[in-house]
mmCIF file of C-alpha atoms in Angstrom:
data_model
loop_
_atom_site.group_PDB
_atom_site.id
_atom_site.type_symbol
_atom_site.label_atom_id
_atom_site.label_comp_id
_atom_site.label_asym_id
_atom_site.label_seq_id
_atom_site.Cartn_x
_atom_site.Cartn_y
_atom_site.Cartn_z
ATOM 1 C CA MET X 302 0.000 0.019 0.008
ATOM 2 C CA SER X 303 1.448 3.312 -1.096
ATOM 3 C CA VAL X 304 2.539 5.849 1.531
ATOM 4 C CA ARG X 305 2.877 9.523 0.913
ATOM 5 C CA LEU X 306 6.013 10.462 2.736
ATOM 6 C CA MET X 307 9.005 12.668 3.259
ATOM 7 C CA VAL X 308 12.582 11.760 4.126
ATOM 8 C CA VAL X 309 14.545 14.335 6.232
ATOM 9 C CA ASP X 310 18.135 13.815 7.166
ATOM 10 C CA ASP X 311 21.131 16.060 7.613
ATOM 11 C CA HIS X 312 23.103 13.684 5.257
ATOM 12 C CA ARG X 313 21.642 14.476 1.837
ATOM 13 C CA LEU X 314 23.160 11.323 0.224
ATOM 14 C CA LEU X 315 21.309 9.123 2.805
ATOM 15 C CA ALA X 316 18.072 10.997 2.403
ATOM 16 C CA GLU X 317 18.137 10.656 -1.388
ATOM 17 C CA ALA X 318 19.233 7.038 -1.384
ATOM 18 C CA LEU X 319 16.329 6.083 1.096
ATOM 19 C CA ALA X 320 13.891 8.136 -1.001
ATOM 20 C CA SER X 321 14.868 6.424 -4.275
ATOM 21 C CA ALA X 322 14.515 2.971 -2.825
ATOM 22 C CA LEU X 323 11.094 3.760 -1.388
ATOM 23 C CA LYS X 324 9.992 5.218 -4.711
ATOM 24 C CA LEU X 325 10.935 1.940 -6.402
ATOM 25 C CA ARG X 326 8.696 0.173 -3.967
ATOM 26 C CA GLY X 327 5.713 2.167 -5.075
ATOM 27 C CA HIS X 328 5.616 4.937 -2.429
ATOM 28 C CA ARG X 329 4.989 8.618 -3.165
ATOM 29 C CA VAL X 330 8.024 10.624 -1.866
ATOM 30 C CA LEU X 331 7.158 14.253 -1.670
ATOM 31 C CA ALA X 332 10.700 15.395 -0.876
ATOM 32 C CA ALA X 333 14.105 14.098 0.216
ATOM 33 C CA ALA X 334 15.825 16.891 2.200
ATOM 34 C CA ALA X 335 18.848 17.542 4.248
ATOM 35 C CA PRO X 336 18.192 20.747 6.141
ATOM 36 C CA SER X 337 20.452 21.973 8.870
ATOM 37 C CA GLY X 338 17.460 23.693 10.099
ATOM 38 C CA GLY X 339 13.817 24.328 9.072
ATOM 39 C CA ALA X 340 12.961 20.692 9.010
ATOM 40 C CA ALA X 341 9.697 21.220 10.812
ATOM 41 C CA GLU X 342 8.659 24.024 8.468
ATOM 42 C CA LEU X 343 9.424 21.867 5.400
ATOM 43 C CA VAL X 344 7.443 18.994 6.740
ATOM 44 C CA ILE X 345 4.447 21.036 7.858
ATOM 45 C CA SER X 346 4.264 22.729 4.404
ATOM 46 C CA ARG X 347 4.273 19.433 2.468
ATOM 47 C CA ALA X 348 2.050 17.583 4.899
ATOM 48 C CA PRO X 349 2.987 13.953 4.175
ATOM 49 C CA GLU X 350 1.359 11.078 5.857
ATOM 50 C CA VAL X 351 4.664 9.959 7.262
ATOM 51 C CA CYS X 352 7.877 11.778 7.855
ATOM 52 C CA LEU X 353 11.110 9.647 8.166
ATOM 53 C CA LEU X 354 13.427 11.921 10.268
ATOM 54 C CA GLY X 355 17.007 10.868 10.473
ATOM 55 C CA THR X 356 19.335 11.742 13.355
ATOM 56 C CA ALA X 357 22.795 10.677 14.385
ATOM 57 C CA THR X 358 22.390 11.910 18.068
ATOM 58 C CA PRO X 359 19.031 10.778 19.506
ATOM 59 C CA ALA X 360 20.084 11.499 23.011
ATOM 60 C CA GLU X 361 21.183 15.051 22.416
ATOM 61 C CA PRO X 362 19.082 17.762 23.909
ATOM 62 C CA GLY X 363 16.640 19.455 21.461
ATOM 63 C CA VAL X 364 17.239 17.027 18.658
ATOM 64 C CA PHE X 365 13.548 16.195 18.567
ATOM 65 C CA ASP X 366 12.239 19.757 18.865
ATOM 66 C CA PRO X 367 11.147 19.532 15.083
ATOM 67 C CA VAL X 368 9.002 16.497 15.993
ATOM 68 C CA VAL X 369 7.256 18.454 18.899
ATOM 69 C CA ARG X 370 6.394 21.326 16.383
ATOM 70 C CA ILE X 371 5.260 19.035 13.601
ATOM 71 C CA LYS X 372 2.945 17.148 16.016
ATOM 72 C CA ARG X 373 1.640 20.472 17.442
ATOM 73 C CA GLU X 374 0.817 21.982 14.200
ATOM 74 C CA LYS X 375 0.060 18.793 12.062
ATOM 75 C CA PRO X 376 -0.811 16.122 14.489
ATOM 76 C CA GLN X 377 -2.007 13.857 11.641
ATOM 77 C CA ILE X 378 1.605 13.413 10.307
ATOM 78 C CA ALA X 379 3.281 10.359 11.774
ATOM 79 C CA VAL X 380 6.928 10.875 12.444
ATOM 80 C CA VAL X 381 9.323 7.810 12.381
ATOM 81 C CA VAL X 382 12.833 8.398 13.616
ATOM 82 C CA LEU X 383 15.741 6.813 11.779
ATOM 83 C CA GLY X 384 18.764 6.650 14.139
ATOM 84 C CA PRO X 385 21.596 4.567 15.561
ATOM 85 C CA VAL X 386 21.262 1.953 18.297
ATOM 86 C CA PRO X 387 19.681 4.271 20.794
ATOM 87 C CA SER X 388 20.218 4.768 24.471
ATOM 88 C CA PRO X 389 17.114 4.454 26.657
ATOM 89 C CA ARG X 390 17.096 8.210 26.941
ATOM 90 C CA GLY X 391 17.228 8.586 23.205
ATOM 91 C CA ILE X 392 14.367 6.339 22.437
ATOM 92 C CA ALA X 393 12.329 7.813 25.289
ATOM 93 C CA SER X 394 12.963 11.307 24.041
ATOM 94 C CA ALA X 395 11.789 10.493 20.527
ATOM 95 C CA PHE X 396 8.373 9.114 21.733
ATOM 96 C CA ALA X 397 8.037 11.852 24.388
ATOM 97 C CA ALA X 398 8.357 14.394 21.516
ATOM 98 C CA GLY X 399 5.477 12.720 19.688
ATOM 99 C CA ALA X 400 7.164 10.233 17.307
ATOM 100 C CA SER X 401 5.267 7.218 16.215
ATOM 101 C CA GLY X 402 8.255 4.975 15.729
ATOM 102 C CA TYR X 403 12.060 4.500 15.868
ATOM 103 C CA VAL X 404 13.957 2.448 13.334
ATOM 104 C CA ARG X 405 17.705 1.704 13.414
ATOM 105 C CA HIS X 406 19.842 2.936 10.601
ATOM 106 C CA ASP X 407 21.020 -0.588 9.876
ATOM 107 C CA GLU X 408 17.457 -1.842 9.340
ATOM 108 C CA ARG X 409 16.626 -3.425 5.950
ATOM 109 C CA ILE X 410 14.342 -1.433 3.629
ATOM 110 C CA GLU X 411 11.475 -3.746 4.340
ATOM 111 C CA GLY X 412 11.697 -2.906 8.031
ATOM 112 C CA VAL X 413 11.500 0.798 7.226
ATOM 113 C CA GLU X 414 8.514 0.118 5.067
ATOM 114 C CA ARG X 415 6.667 -1.829 7.764
ATOM 115 C CA ALA X 416 7.373 1.003 10.240
ATOM 116 C CA MET X 417 5.885 3.575 7.820
ATOM 117 C CA VAL X 418 2.685 1.577 7.244
ATOM 118 C CA LYS X 419 2.269 0.937 11.115
ATOM 119 C CA ALA X 420 2.873 4.518 11.962
ATOM 120 C CA ARG X 421 0.396 5.792 9.284
ATOM 121 C CA ALA X 422 -2.181 3.500 10.896
ATOM 122 C CA GLY X 423 -1.629 5.015 14.276
ATOM 123 C CA GLU X 424 0.473 2.161 15.729
ATOM 124 C CA ALA X 425 3.741 2.270 17.523
ATOM 125 C CA ALA X 426 6.443 1.397 15.009
ATOM 126 C CA VAL X 427 9.372 0.056 16.919
ATOM 127 C CA ALA X 428 11.069 -3.352 17.100
ATOM 128 C CA PRO X 429 9.938 -5.370 20.114
ATOM 129 C CA GLN X 430 13.589 -6.180 21.002
ATOM 130 C CA LEU X 431 14.537 -2.578 20.834
ATOM 131 C CA LEU X 432 11.949 -1.773 23.373
ATOM 132 C CA THR X 433 12.894 -4.657 25.511
ATOM 133 C CA GLN X 434 16.530 -3.623 25.597
ATOM 134 C CA SER X 435 15.788 0.033 26.310
ATOM 135 C CA PHE X 436 13.301 -0.812 29.151
ATOM 136 C CA ALA X 437 15.738 -3.291 30.611
ATOM 137 C CA GLU X 438 18.479 -0.674 30.718
ATOM 138 C CA LEU X 439 16.043 1.851 32.179
ATOM 139 C CA LEU X 440 14.883 -0.415 34.881
ATOM 140 C CA ASN X 441 18.411 -1.823 35.629
ATOM 141 C CA PRO X 442 20.805 1.043 34.878
ATOM 142 C CA ALA X 443 24.491 0.257 34.913
ATOM 143 C CA ALA X 444 26.148 1.723 38.018
ATOM 144 C CA GLU X 445 28.392 4.730 37.261
ATOM 145 C CA PRO X 446 31.747 4.749 38.997
ATOM 146 C CA ASP X 447 31.863 6.822 42.166
ATOM 147 C CA ASP X 448 33.996 9.925 41.514
ATOM 148 C CA GLU X 449 35.577 9.889 44.884
ATOM 149 C CA GLY X 450 37.993 12.693 44.064
ATOM 150 C CA ALA X 451 35.250 15.116 43.064
ATOM 151 C CA ARG X 452 33.164 14.087 46.229
ATOM 152 C CA LEU X 453 36.087 14.665 48.557
ATOM 153 C CA LEU X 454 37.039 17.988 46.878
ATOM 154 C CA GLN X 455 33.499 19.285 47.492
ATOM 155 C CA MET X 456 34.006 18.805 51.233
ATOM 156 C CA LEU X 457 36.934 21.294 51.248
ATOM 157 C CA THR X 458 36.863 25.112 51.349
ATOM 158 C CA PRO X 459 39.043 26.914 48.797
ATOM 159 C CA ARG X 460 41.445 27.746 51.569
ATOM 160 C CA GLU X 461 41.638 24.066 52.584
ATOM 161 C CA VAL X 462 42.197 23.070 48.886
ATOM 162 C CA GLU X 463 45.251 25.262 48.784
ATOM 163 C CA VAL X 464 46.452 23.755 51.996
ATOM 164 C CA LEU X 465 46.048 20.254 50.574
ATOM 165 C CA VAL X 466 48.064 21.089 47.453
ATOM 166 C CA ARG X 467 50.833 22.501 49.638
ATOM 167 C CA VAL X 468 50.794 19.443 51.912
ATOM 168 C CA ALA X 469 50.971 17.188 48.850
ATOM 169 C CA GLU X 470 54.031 19.145 47.685
ATOM 170 C CA GLY X 471 55.747 18.407 50.855
ATOM 171 C CA GLU X 472 55.631 21.841 52.612
ATOM 172 C CA ASP X 473 55.618 21.928 56.422
ATOM 173 C CA THR X 474 53.518 24.250 58.515
ATOM 174 C CA ARG X 475 56.009 27.117 58.442
ATOM 175 C CA LEU X 476 56.166 27.017 54.626
ATOM 176 C CA ILE X 477 52.414 26.785 54.379
ATOM 177 C CA ALA X 478 51.990 29.761 56.545
ATOM 178 C CA ALA X 479 54.629 31.792 54.734
ATOM 179 C CA GLY X 480 53.237 30.901 51.352
ATOM 180 C CA MET X 481 49.648 31.700 52.263
ATOM 181 C CA GLY X 482 50.465 34.798 54.455
ATOM 182 C CA ILE X 483 48.883 33.293 57.508
ATOM 183 C CA ALA X 484 50.130 32.576 61.077
ATOM 184 C CA PRO X 485 51.637 29.147 61.653
ATOM 185 C CA SER X 486 48.935 28.390 64.144
ATOM 186 C CA THR X 487 46.247 29.129 61.556
ATOM 187 C CA ALA X 488 48.121 26.994 58.932
ATOM 188 C CA ARG X 489 48.204 24.070 61.553
ATOM 189 C CA THR X 490 44.443 24.400 62.056
ATOM 190 C CA HIS X 491 43.837 24.253 58.383
ATOM 191 C CA VAL X 492 45.917 21.186 58.032
ATOM 192 C CA GLN X 493 44.056 19.403 60.877
ATOM 193 C CA ARG X 494 40.675 20.244 59.203
ATOM 194 C CA VAL X 495 41.840 18.925 55.828
ATOM 195 C CA LEU X 496 43.010 15.614 57.515
ATOM 196 C CA MET X 497 39.718 15.386 59.505
ATOM 197 C CA LYS X 498 37.501 15.973 56.340
ATOM 198 C CA LEU X 499 39.482 13.490 54.260
ATOM 199 C CA GLY X 500 39.318 10.892 57.154
ATOM 200 C CA VAL X 501 43.065 10.409 57.308
ATOM 201 C CA GLY X 502 45.541 10.578 60.200
ATOM 202 C CA SER X 503 48.517 12.103 58.677
ATOM 203 C CA ARG X 504 49.832 14.457 55.987
ATOM 204 C CA LEU X 505 51.399 11.435 54.167
ATOM 205 C CA GLU X 506 48.038 9.695 54.043
ATOM 206 C CA ALA X 507 46.272 12.946 52.793
ATOM 207 C CA ALA X 508 48.851 13.187 49.932
ATOM 208 C CA ALA X 509 48.439 9.491 49.046
ATOM 209 C CA LEU X 510 44.686 9.785 49.070
ATOM 210 C CA ALA X 511 44.738 12.863 46.777
ATOM 211 C CA ALA X 512 46.957 11.045 44.331
ATOM 212 C CA ARG X 513 44.989 7.829 44.286
ATOM 213 C CA THR X 514 41.674 9.477 43.663
ATOM 214 C CA GLY X 515 42.718 12.172 41.309
ATOM 215 C CA LEU X 516 41.980 14.722 44.078
ATOM 216 C CA LEU X 517 45.429 16.251 43.754
ATOM 217 C CA GLU X 518 44.856 17.188 40.120
ATOM 218 C CA ARG X 519 41.429 18.544 40.861
ATOM 219 C CA ALA X 520 42.732 20.412 43.862
ATOM 220 C CA GLY X 521 45.584 21.905 41.971
ATOM 221 C CA GLY X 522 43.137 23.188 39.331
ATOM 222 C CA ALA X 523 40.761 24.590 41.971
ATOM 223 C CA ALA X 524 43.516 26.359 43.838
ATOM 224 C CA GLY X 525 44.879 27.970 40.611
ATOM 225 C CA ALA X 526 41.473 29.139 39.479
#
């Protein structure tokens, strides 16, 4: 069954190749475009039954803004996103914007055609395994490594950060005080607070912890900022 459609992709060669393939299969292609902007205006003005919208970055903020506008102004147009293997955020963003389907770039032309027909009929056009993988990752996200260095650095004041850098460089209390223009007793107090906040018992342990967690590099940047 012939579908009246448009192909929109930032890569003109891909858009024209897909449009040609679909024409050969009996579909009416109104346009194959590669706009860097203005995709929504183009689709709204041509009013196809289905718009195939290509993107290389489905998880990037704002990438589906054209879909939002198309569905707001021409809700009868079904939008099917063509993209890479998506992250859960990417596929969720596409459907949240109003897309009717998501098809991977490596799908066969028959798969694209089936998605077009389903989307025109008002059905969700997405491979079941793609949904399964996405929901599985959403429900069981991979744990991100704990950035211990950043967490520890947030516990220190800018003054204490400078003290830590000086401690790691091997300065004693006298040198710390002279370098920072403070009394030795004040320098000693700062050092003790740094040790307490880092949960270590000596200057050597503080320097070792800073080096192990990357805190030393972060602290050096913060002190020099």
